[in-house]
mmCIF file of C-alpha atoms in Angstrom:
data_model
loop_
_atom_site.group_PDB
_atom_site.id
_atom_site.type_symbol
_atom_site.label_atom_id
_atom_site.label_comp_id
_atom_site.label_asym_id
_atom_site.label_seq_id
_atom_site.Cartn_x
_atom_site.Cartn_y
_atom_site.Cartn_z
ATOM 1 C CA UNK A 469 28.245 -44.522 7.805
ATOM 2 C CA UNK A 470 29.492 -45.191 4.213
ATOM 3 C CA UNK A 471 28.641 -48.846 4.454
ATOM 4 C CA UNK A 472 25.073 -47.421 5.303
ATOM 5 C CA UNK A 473 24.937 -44.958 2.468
ATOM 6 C CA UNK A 474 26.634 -47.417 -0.418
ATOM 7 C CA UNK A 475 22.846 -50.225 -0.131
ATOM 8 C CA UNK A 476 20.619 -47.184 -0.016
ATOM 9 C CA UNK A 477 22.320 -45.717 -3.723
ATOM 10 C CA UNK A 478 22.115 -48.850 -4.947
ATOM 11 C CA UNK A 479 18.257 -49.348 -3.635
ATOM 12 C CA UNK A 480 17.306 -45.300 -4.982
ATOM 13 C CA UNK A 481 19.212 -46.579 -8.414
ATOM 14 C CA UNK A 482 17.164 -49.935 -8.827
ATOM 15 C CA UNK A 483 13.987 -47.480 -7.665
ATOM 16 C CA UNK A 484 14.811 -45.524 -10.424
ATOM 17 C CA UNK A 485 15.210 -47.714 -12.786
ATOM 18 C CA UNK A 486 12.115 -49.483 -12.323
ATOM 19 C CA UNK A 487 9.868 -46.214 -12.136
ATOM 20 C CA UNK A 488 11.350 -45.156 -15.667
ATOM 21 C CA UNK A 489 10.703 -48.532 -17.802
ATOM 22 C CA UNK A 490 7.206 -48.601 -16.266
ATOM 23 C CA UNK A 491 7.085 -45.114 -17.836
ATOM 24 C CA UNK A 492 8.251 -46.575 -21.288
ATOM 25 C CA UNK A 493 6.295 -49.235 -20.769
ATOM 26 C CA UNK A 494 3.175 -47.385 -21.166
ATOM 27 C CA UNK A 495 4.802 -45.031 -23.673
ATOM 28 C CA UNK A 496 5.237 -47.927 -26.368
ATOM 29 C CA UNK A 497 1.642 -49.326 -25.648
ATOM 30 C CA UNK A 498 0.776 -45.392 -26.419
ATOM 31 C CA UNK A 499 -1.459 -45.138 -23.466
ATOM 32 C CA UNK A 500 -1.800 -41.932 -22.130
ATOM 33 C CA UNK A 501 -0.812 -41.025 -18.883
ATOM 34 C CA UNK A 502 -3.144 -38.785 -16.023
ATOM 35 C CA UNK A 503 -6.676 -39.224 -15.597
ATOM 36 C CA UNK A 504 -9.795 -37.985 -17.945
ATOM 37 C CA UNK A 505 -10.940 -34.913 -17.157
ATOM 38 C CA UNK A 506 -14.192 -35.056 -18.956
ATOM 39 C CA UNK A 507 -16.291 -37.533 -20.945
ATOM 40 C CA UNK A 508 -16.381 -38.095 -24.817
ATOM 41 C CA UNK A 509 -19.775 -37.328 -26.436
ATOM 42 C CA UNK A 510 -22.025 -39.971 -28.575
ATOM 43 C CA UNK A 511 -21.761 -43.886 -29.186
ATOM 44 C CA UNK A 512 -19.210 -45.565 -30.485
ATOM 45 C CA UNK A 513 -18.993 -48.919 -32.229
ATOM 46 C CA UNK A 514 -18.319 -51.844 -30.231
ATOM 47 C CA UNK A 515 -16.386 -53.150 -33.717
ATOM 48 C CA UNK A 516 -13.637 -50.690 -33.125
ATOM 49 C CA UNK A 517 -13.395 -51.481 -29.996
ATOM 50 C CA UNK A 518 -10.377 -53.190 -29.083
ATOM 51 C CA UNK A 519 -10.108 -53.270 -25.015
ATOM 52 C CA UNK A 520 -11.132 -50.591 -21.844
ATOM 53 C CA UNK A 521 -9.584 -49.668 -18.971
ATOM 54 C CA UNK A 522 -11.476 -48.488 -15.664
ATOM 55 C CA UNK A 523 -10.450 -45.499 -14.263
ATOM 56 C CA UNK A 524 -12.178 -44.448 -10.730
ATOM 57 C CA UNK A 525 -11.867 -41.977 -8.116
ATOM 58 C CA UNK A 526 -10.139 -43.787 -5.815
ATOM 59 C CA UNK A 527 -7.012 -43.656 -8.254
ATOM 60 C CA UNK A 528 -7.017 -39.864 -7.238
ATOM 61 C CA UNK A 529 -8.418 -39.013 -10.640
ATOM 62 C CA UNK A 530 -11.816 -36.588 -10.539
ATOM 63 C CA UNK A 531 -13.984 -38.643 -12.741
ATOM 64 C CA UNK A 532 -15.258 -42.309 -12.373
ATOM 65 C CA UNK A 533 -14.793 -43.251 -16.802
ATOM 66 C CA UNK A 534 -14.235 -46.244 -18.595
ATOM 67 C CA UNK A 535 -11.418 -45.694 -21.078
ATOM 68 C CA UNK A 536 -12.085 -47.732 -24.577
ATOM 69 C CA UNK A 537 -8.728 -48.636 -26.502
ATOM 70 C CA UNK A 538 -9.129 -48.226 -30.213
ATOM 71 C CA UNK A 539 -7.381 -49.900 -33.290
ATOM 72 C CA UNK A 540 -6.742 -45.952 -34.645
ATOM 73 C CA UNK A 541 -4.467 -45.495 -30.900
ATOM 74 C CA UNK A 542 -7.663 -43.495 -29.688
ATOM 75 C CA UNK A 543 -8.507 -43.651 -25.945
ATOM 76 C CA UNK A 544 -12.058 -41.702 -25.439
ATOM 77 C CA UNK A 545 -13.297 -41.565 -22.045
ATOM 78 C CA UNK A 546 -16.471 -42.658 -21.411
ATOM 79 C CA UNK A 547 -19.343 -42.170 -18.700
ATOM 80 C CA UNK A 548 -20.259 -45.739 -17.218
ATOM 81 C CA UNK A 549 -23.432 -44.411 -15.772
ATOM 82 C CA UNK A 550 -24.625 -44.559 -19.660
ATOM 83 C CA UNK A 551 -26.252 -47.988 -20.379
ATOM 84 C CA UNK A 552 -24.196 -48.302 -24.240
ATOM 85 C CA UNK A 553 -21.600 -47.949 -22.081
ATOM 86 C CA UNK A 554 -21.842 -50.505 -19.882
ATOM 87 C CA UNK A 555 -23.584 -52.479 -22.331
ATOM 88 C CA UNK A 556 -20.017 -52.262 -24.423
ATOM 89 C CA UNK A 557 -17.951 -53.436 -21.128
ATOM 90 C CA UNK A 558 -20.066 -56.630 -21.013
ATOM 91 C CA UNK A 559 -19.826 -57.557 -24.360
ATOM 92 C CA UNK A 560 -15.667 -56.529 -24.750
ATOM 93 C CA UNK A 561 -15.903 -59.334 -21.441
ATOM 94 C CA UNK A 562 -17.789 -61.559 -23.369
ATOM 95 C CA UNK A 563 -15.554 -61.303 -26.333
ATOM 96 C CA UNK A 564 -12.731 -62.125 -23.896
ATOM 97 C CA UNK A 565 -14.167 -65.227 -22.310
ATOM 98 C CA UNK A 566 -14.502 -66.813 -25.855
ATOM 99 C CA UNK A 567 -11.116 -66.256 -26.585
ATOM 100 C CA UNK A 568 -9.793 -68.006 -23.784
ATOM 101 C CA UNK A 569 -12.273 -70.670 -23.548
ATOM 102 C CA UNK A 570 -10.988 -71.743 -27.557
ATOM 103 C CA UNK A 571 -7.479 -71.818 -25.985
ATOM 104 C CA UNK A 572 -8.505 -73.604 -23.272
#
């Protein structure tokens, strides 16, 4: 039984481990953690715009939103039925495409 017990410490342990830097992970990128609860009002830039993340419903959160990454550290939640929303997405993709094609 203790030859049983001594792989599954050391599997819980590595477990562990790997659950907490995943957790500082995201701490030092200063993303926040959970879901959005509700949407940010007005437009914003695309210029301060940095990146988005896509949050849905099938993460277990309540809200479908698309979360825009700012240079000030801001993450406001967005709607993605709006069109400027959307509209933002598509160009942040654009933005990314040239970048890789000129290090291509």
């Amino acid at each position: 039984m203790a030859q049983i017990r001594a792989p599954v410490i050391v599997l819980l342990v590595l477990l562990a481990v790997g659950l907490f830097a995943a957790e500082v992970s995201a701490a030092k990128q200063g993303f926040p953690r959970g879901c959005c609860t509700s949407y940010s009002q007005g437009r914003m830039d695309i210029r301060l715009i940095l990146g988005f993340s896509i949050q849905t419903v099938k993460d277990g959160c309540n809200i479908d939103a698309i979360i825009f990454h700012t240079g000030r550290g801001r993450f406001p939640c967005m709607d993605p039925t709006k069109g400027w929303v959307m509209k933002a997405v598509h160009k942040l993709r654009e933005r990314a495409e040239r970048l890789n094609k000129k290090r291509s």
